[in-house]
mmCIF file of C-alpha atoms in Angstrom:
data_model
loop_
_atom_site.group_PDB
_atom_site.id
_atom_site.type_symbol
_atom_site.label_atom_id
_atom_site.label_comp_id
_atom_site.label_asym_id
_atom_site.label_seq_id
_atom_site.Cartn_x
_atom_site.Cartn_y
_atom_site.Cartn_z
ATOM 1 C CA MET A 76 -80.507 10.236 -158.899
ATOM 2 C CA ARG A 77 -83.765 8.160 -158.274
ATOM 3 C CA ASN A 78 -83.711 4.505 -159.237
ATOM 4 C CA HIS A 79 -86.815 4.411 -161.481
ATOM 5 C CA ALA A 80 -86.749 0.703 -162.097
ATOM 6 C CA ARG A 81 -87.844 0.132 -158.322
ATOM 7 C CA MET A 82 -90.534 2.427 -158.344
ATOM 8 C CA LYS A 83 -93.999 0.852 -158.170
ATOM 9 C CA PRO A 84 -97.038 2.153 -159.885
ATOM 10 C CA LYS A 85 -99.719 3.685 -158.048
ATOM 11 C CA TYR A 86 -102.493 2.667 -160.266
ATOM 12 C CA LYS A 87 -105.627 3.358 -157.716
ATOM 13 C CA GLU A 88 -104.238 6.323 -156.165
ATOM 14 C CA LEU A 89 -103.596 8.410 -159.346
ATOM 15 C CA HIS A 90 -106.610 7.373 -161.236
ATOM 16 C CA GLU A 91 -108.849 8.280 -158.110
ATOM 17 C CA ALA A 92 -107.179 11.540 -157.608
ATOM 18 C CA ARG A 93 -107.895 12.471 -161.399
ATOM 19 C CA TYR A 94 -111.500 11.242 -161.419
ATOM 20 C CA ARG A 95 -112.173 13.339 -158.194
ATOM 21 C CA GLU A 96 -110.713 16.314 -159.734
ATOM 22 C CA ILE A 97 -113.023 15.565 -162.778
ATOM 23 C CA VAL A 98 -115.830 15.729 -160.586
ATOM 24 C CA GLU A 99 -115.115 19.059 -158.580
ATOM 25 C CA LYS A 100 -114.346 20.686 -162.110
ATOM 26 C CA GLY A 101 -117.656 19.407 -163.448
ATOM 27 C CA LEU A 102 -115.665 17.862 -166.566
ATOM 28 C CA LYS A 103 -117.213 15.061 -168.588
ATOM 29 C CA GLY A 104 -114.267 12.932 -168.371
ATOM 30 C CA TRP A 105 -110.618 12.324 -168.761
ATOM 31 C CA GLY A 106 -110.494 14.467 -171.876
ATOM 32 C CA GLY A 107 -112.063 17.350 -170.453
ATOM 33 C CA ASN A 108 -113.365 19.539 -173.094
ATOM 34 C CA GLN A 109 -111.981 17.037 -175.845
ATOM 35 C CA VAL A 110 -114.858 14.588 -174.635
ATOM 36 C CA PRO A 111 -117.439 15.394 -177.493
ATOM 37 C CA GLU A 112 -114.492 15.247 -180.144
ATOM 38 C CA ARG A 113 -113.262 12.051 -178.691
ATOM 39 C CA GLU A 114 -117.156 10.414 -178.780
ATOM 40 C CA LYS A 115 -117.339 11.351 -182.520
ATOM 41 C CA TYR A 116 -114.076 9.562 -183.005
ATOM 42 C CA TRP A 117 -115.024 6.288 -180.952
ATOM 43 C CA THR A 118 -118.382 6.433 -182.702
ATOM 44 C CA ASP A 119 -116.725 6.070 -185.790
ATOM 45 C CA TYR A 120 -114.195 3.472 -185.004
ATOM 46 C CA TRP A 121 -116.919 1.166 -183.814
ATOM 47 C CA ALA A 122 -118.984 1.544 -186.601
ATOM 48 C CA GLU A 123 -115.959 0.679 -188.711
ATOM 49 C CA PHE A 124 -115.203 -2.425 -186.636
ATOM 50 C CA VAL A 125 -118.536 -3.853 -186.772
ATOM 51 C CA LYS A 126 -118.702 -3.204 -190.448
ATOM 52 C CA ASP A 127 -115.424 -4.887 -191.352
ATOM 53 C CA PHE A 128 -115.300 -7.670 -188.667
ATOM 54 C CA LYS A 129 -118.798 -8.659 -188.255
ATOM 55 C CA PRO A 130 -118.737 -9.471 -184.365
ATOM 56 C CA PRO A 131 -121.681 -11.379 -182.909
ATOM 57 C CA ASP A 132 -125.076 -9.381 -182.583
ATOM 58 C CA LYS A 133 -125.729 -8.433 -179.014
ATOM 59 C CA GLY A 134 -121.951 -10.041 -178.217
ATOM 60 C CA GLU A 135 -120.422 -9.884 -174.689
ATOM 61 C CA VAL A 136 -117.990 -6.941 -174.600
ATOM 62 C CA LEU A 137 -115.610 -6.113 -171.641
ATOM 63 C CA GLU A 138 -113.998 -2.668 -171.797
ATOM 64 C CA LEU A 139 -110.649 -2.363 -169.984
ATOM 65 C CA GLY A 140 -110.461 1.258 -168.041
ATOM 66 C CA SER A 141 -113.945 2.367 -168.838
ATOM 67 C CA GLY A 142 -113.721 5.617 -166.816
ATOM 68 C CA ALA A 143 -116.587 7.861 -166.921
ATOM 69 C CA GLY A 144 -118.346 5.485 -169.309
ATOM 70 C CA ASN A 145 -118.342 7.540 -172.227
ATOM 71 C CA ILE A 146 -116.983 4.946 -174.674
ATOM 72 C CA SER A 147 -118.838 1.923 -172.966
ATOM 73 C CA ALA A 148 -121.881 4.166 -173.757
ATOM 74 C CA ILE A 149 -121.106 4.229 -177.635
ATOM 75 C CA ILE A 150 -120.524 0.400 -177.701
ATOM 76 C CA ALA A 151 -123.717 -0.222 -175.948
ATOM 77 C CA ARG A 152 -125.558 1.781 -178.436
ATOM 78 C CA HIS A 153 -124.239 -0.778 -181.023
ATOM 79 C CA GLY A 154 -126.450 -3.359 -179.469
ATOM 80 C CA PHE A 155 -123.447 -4.995 -177.274
ATOM 81 C CA ASN A 156 -123.793 -6.110 -173.863
ATOM 82 C CA VAL A 157 -121.116 -4.046 -172.181
ATOM 83 C CA THR A 158 -119.094 -4.470 -168.898
ATOM 84 C CA GLY A 159 -116.870 -1.824 -167.974
ATOM 85 C CA ILE A 160 -114.085 -2.119 -165.479
ATOM 86 C CA GLU A 161 -112.345 0.513 -163.720
ATOM 87 C CA ILE A 162 -109.865 1.027 -160.969
ATOM 88 C CA SER A 163 -111.213 4.339 -159.816
ATOM 89 C CA PRO A 164 -114.436 3.844 -157.623
ATOM 90 C CA THR A 165 -115.255 7.727 -158.134
ATOM 91 C CA ALA A 166 -115.103 6.734 -162.069
ATOM 92 C CA VAL A 167 -117.462 3.705 -161.466
ATOM 93 C CA GLN A 168 -119.859 5.728 -159.769
ATOM 94 C CA ILE A 169 -119.673 8.542 -162.329
ATOM 95 C CA ALA A 170 -120.399 5.903 -165.161
ATOM 96 C CA SER A 171 -123.145 4.065 -163.570
ATOM 97 C CA LYS A 172 -124.912 7.163 -162.708
ATOM 98 C CA ARG A 173 -124.772 8.711 -166.206
ATOM 99 C CA ASN A 174 -125.626 5.599 -167.935
ATOM 100 C CA GLU A 175 -128.430 3.997 -165.614
ATOM 101 C CA LYS A 176 -131.167 4.005 -168.385
ATOM 102 C CA LEU A 177 -128.689 1.624 -170.447
ATOM 103 C CA GLU A 178 -129.819 -1.853 -169.428
ATOM 104 C CA ASN A 179 -126.962 -3.634 -171.376
ATOM 105 C CA LEU A 180 -124.198 -1.744 -169.662
ATOM 106 C CA ARG A 181 -122.835 -2.212 -165.961
ATOM 107 C CA PHE A 182 -119.671 -1.084 -164.392
ATOM 108 C CA PHE A 183 -117.392 -2.698 -161.688
ATOM 109 C CA GLU A 184 -114.459 -1.540 -159.735
ATOM 110 C CA MET A 185 -111.609 -3.898 -160.780
ATOM 111 C CA ASN A 186 -107.823 -4.085 -161.504
ATOM 112 C CA VAL A 187 -107.053 -5.267 -165.238
ATOM 113 C CA THR A 188 -104.467 -7.509 -163.766
ATOM 114 C CA ASP A 189 -106.949 -9.661 -162.190
ATOM 115 C CA LEU A 190 -110.178 -10.602 -163.869
ATOM 116 C CA SER A 191 -111.086 -13.500 -161.428
ATOM 117 C CA ARG A 192 -114.695 -12.244 -161.209
ATOM 118 C CA PHE A 193 -115.143 -13.457 -164.580
ATOM 119 C CA GLU A 194 -115.107 -17.030 -165.768
ATOM 120 C CA ASP A 195 -112.888 -18.441 -168.790
ATOM 121 C CA LYS A 196 -114.266 -17.619 -172.220
ATOM 122 C CA THR A 197 -116.856 -15.082 -171.103
ATOM 123 C CA PHE A 198 -116.658 -12.426 -173.866
ATOM 124 C CA ASP A 199 -116.752 -12.133 -177.417
ATOM 125 C CA ILE A 200 -114.676 -8.780 -177.396
ATOM 126 C CA VAL A 201 -112.276 -7.155 -175.088
ATOM 127 C CA PHE A 202 -111.709 -3.559 -175.641
ATOM 128 C CA ASP A 203 -108.626 -1.385 -174.463
ATOM 129 C CA GLY A 204 -110.588 1.660 -173.520
ATOM 130 C CA LEU A 205 -106.794 3.505 -173.447
ATOM 131 C CA CYS A 206 -106.042 1.584 -170.414
ATOM 132 C CA LEU A 207 -103.140 -0.867 -171.045
ATOM 133 C CA HIS A 208 -100.721 2.047 -171.617
ATOM 134 C CA CYS A 209 -101.202 2.668 -167.955
ATOM 135 C CA ILE A 210 -99.965 -0.911 -166.901
ATOM 136 C CA ILE A 211 -96.414 -0.779 -166.286
ATOM 137 C CA GLY A 212 -93.661 -3.657 -166.179
ATOM 138 C CA GLU A 213 -94.472 -7.297 -165.192
ATOM 139 C CA ASP A 214 -98.099 -6.167 -164.649
ATOM 140 C CA ARG A 215 -98.609 -6.121 -168.347
ATOM 141 C CA SER A 216 -98.001 -9.898 -169.030
ATOM 142 C CA LEU A 217 -100.531 -10.441 -166.156
ATOM 143 C CA ALA A 218 -103.104 -8.325 -167.990
ATOM 144 C CA PHE A 219 -102.588 -9.955 -171.271
ATOM 145 C CA LYS A 220 -103.077 -13.314 -169.548
ATOM 146 C CA GLU A 221 -106.341 -12.563 -168.168
ATOM 147 C CA ILE A 222 -107.501 -10.677 -171.426
ATOM 148 C CA HIS A 223 -106.610 -14.136 -173.351
ATOM 149 C CA ARG A 224 -108.279 -16.200 -170.604
ATOM 150 C CA VAL A 225 -111.668 -14.430 -170.277
ATOM 151 C CA LEU A 226 -112.114 -14.166 -174.064
ATOM 152 C CA LYS A 227 -114.063 -16.963 -176.240
ATOM 153 C CA PRO A 228 -111.959 -18.581 -178.666
ATOM 154 C CA GLY A 229 -111.840 -16.565 -181.891
ATOM 155 C CA GLY A 230 -112.788 -13.559 -179.941
ATOM 156 C CA PHE A 231 -111.497 -10.085 -180.612
ATOM 157 C CA PHE A 232 -109.151 -8.018 -178.625
ATOM 158 C CA MET A 233 -108.767 -4.567 -179.388
ATOM 159 C CA LEU A 234 -105.761 -2.349 -178.226
ATOM 160 C CA ASN A 235 -105.755 1.280 -178.265
ATOM 161 C CA SER A 236 -102.470 2.479 -176.748
ATOM 162 C CA ILE A 237 -100.011 5.514 -176.960
ATOM 163 C CA CYS A 238 -96.638 4.336 -178.485
ATOM 164 C CA ASP A 239 -93.124 5.475 -179.540
ATOM 165 C CA GLU A 240 -91.701 8.419 -178.409
ATOM 166 C CA PRO A 241 -93.701 10.909 -176.203
ATOM 167 C CA LYS A 242 -94.260 14.398 -177.847
ATOM 168 C CA ASP A 243 -95.945 16.587 -174.932
ATOM 169 C CA LYS A 244 -93.009 18.747 -173.326
ATOM 170 C CA GLU A 245 -94.415 18.257 -169.793
ATOM 171 C CA ILE A 246 -94.547 14.301 -170.051
ATOM 172 C CA ILE A 247 -91.014 14.605 -171.848
ATOM 173 C CA LYS A 248 -89.324 16.459 -168.541
ATOM 174 C CA ASN A 249 -90.704 13.290 -166.561
ATOM 175 C CA TYR A 250 -89.854 10.741 -168.938
ATOM 176 C CA ASP A 251 -87.227 7.794 -168.517
ATOM 177 C CA SER A 252 -86.231 6.663 -172.011
ATOM 178 C CA VAL A 253 -84.748 3.244 -170.583
ATOM 179 C CA MET A 254 -88.019 2.205 -168.858
ATOM 180 C CA ARG A 255 -89.927 4.004 -171.683
ATOM 181 C CA CYS A 256 -92.231 5.398 -168.936
ATOM 182 C CA ALA A 257 -93.411 8.734 -167.890
ATOM 183 C CA PHE A 258 -93.626 9.465 -164.076
ATOM 184 C CA SER A 259 -96.052 11.421 -161.815
ATOM 185 C CA ASP A 260 -95.792 11.906 -158.178
ATOM 186 C CA GLY A 261 -92.859 9.687 -158.095
ATOM 187 C CA ALA A 262 -94.495 6.729 -159.723
ATOM 188 C CA PRO A 263 -94.601 5.210 -163.331
ATOM 189 C CA TYR A 264 -98.083 6.046 -164.898
ATOM 190 C CA ARG A 265 -97.559 5.947 -168.604
ATOM 191 C CA TYR A 266 -95.756 3.156 -170.906
ATOM 192 C CA PHE A 267 -94.783 4.339 -174.260
ATOM 193 C CA GLY A 268 -93.978 1.018 -176.097
ATOM 194 C CA ARG A 269 -92.618 1.222 -179.442
ATOM 195 C CA LYS A 270 -95.003 -0.154 -181.982
ATOM 196 C CA GLU A 271 -93.171 -3.517 -183.058
ATOM 197 C CA SER A 272 -92.899 -4.143 -179.099
ATOM 198 C CA LEU A 273 -96.515 -3.882 -178.595
ATOM 199 C CA ILE A 274 -97.545 -5.737 -181.191
ATOM 200 C CA GLY A 275 -95.037 -8.540 -180.301
ATOM 201 C CA GLU A 276 -96.690 -8.298 -176.920
ATOM 202 C CA ILE A 277 -100.224 -9.086 -178.321
ATOM 203 C CA ALA A 278 -98.874 -12.076 -180.507
ATOM 204 C CA SER A 279 -96.912 -13.598 -177.533
ATOM 205 C CA HIS A 280 -99.972 -14.052 -175.495
ATOM 206 C CA GLY A 281 -101.769 -16.029 -178.011
ATOM 207 C CA PHE A 282 -103.299 -13.659 -180.509
ATOM 208 C CA GLU A 283 -103.323 -13.314 -184.436
ATOM 209 C CA ILE A 284 -102.957 -9.844 -185.370
ATOM 210 C CA LEU A 285 -105.716 -8.765 -187.953
ATOM 211 C CA ARG A 286 -105.228 -5.065 -188.246
ATOM 212 C CA GLU A 287 -102.843 -2.357 -186.882
ATOM 213 C CA ARG A 288 -102.356 1.257 -187.595
ATOM 214 C CA VAL A 289 -100.307 4.153 -185.807
ATOM 215 C CA GLU A 290 -102.338 7.346 -185.755
ATOM 216 C CA VAL A 291 -99.840 10.218 -185.743
ATOM 217 C CA LYS A 292 -100.715 13.130 -183.837
ATOM 218 C CA PRO A 293 -99.186 16.290 -182.394
ATOM 219 C CA ASN A 294 -99.440 15.528 -178.830
ATOM 220 C CA GLY A 295 -98.416 11.701 -179.139
ATOM 221 C CA ASP A 296 -98.778 8.840 -181.503
ATOM 222 C CA SER A 297 -101.243 5.981 -180.816
ATOM 223 C CA LEU A 298 -101.356 2.180 -181.786
ATOM 224 C CA ARG A 299 -104.683 0.850 -182.882
ATOM 225 C CA ALA A 300 -104.719 -2.952 -183.215
ATOM 226 C CA ILE A 301 -107.238 -5.771 -183.838
ATOM 227 C CA ALA A 302 -106.566 -8.996 -182.786
ATOM 228 C CA ARG A 303 -108.244 -12.453 -182.552
ATOM 229 C CA ARG A 304 -107.678 -15.092 -179.870
ATOM 230 C CA ILE A 305 -105.947 -18.065 -181.320
ATOM 231 C CA PRO A 306 -108.073 -21.097 -179.908
#
């Protein structure tokens, strides 16, 4: 039996392979044919956030795991200045080309565990673009510390993460219930943290939880949480 605890994530390799496949198949993004449906969801999500929390007009937003830039463009159209970071160079190329007409949107190849390109207290909002559930083990604390560092005091952190138990049959086949991780190509690639654990993780890294909800779906549940950096 393999010792899963010793297996290291292959963040760049796995995501680069997926985005090359997206290019080859002519897909619009990670969600394939579901992208239009997902774009409507995130458009409504951001409209609700702006209405309820009233973030700064034309504020600086950092999106973690910006992928093909679909959500980034939605955020930019709400008037924010958006910086998207993504570990896959192919994804960065796709996103940059698709959104070249949006002057308030830029993309960089970067690992979320190292945001040293950005100075302390740079952003009004850090948005988890379905990225942090891809970060495994000790790397998670590194990512949360960097998020806290680059946020302005009182700035918003928005977590969007799969949670609790996997429901997809293919994922369950390659799921380690001790690590709470799904595996692909011999490497952990998805973390299924319990809701309580994820909320605790946010709070323990210097954030106040403002809102939380779990969205129950047939293919897997997701936690949506909005927090504020404690000065």
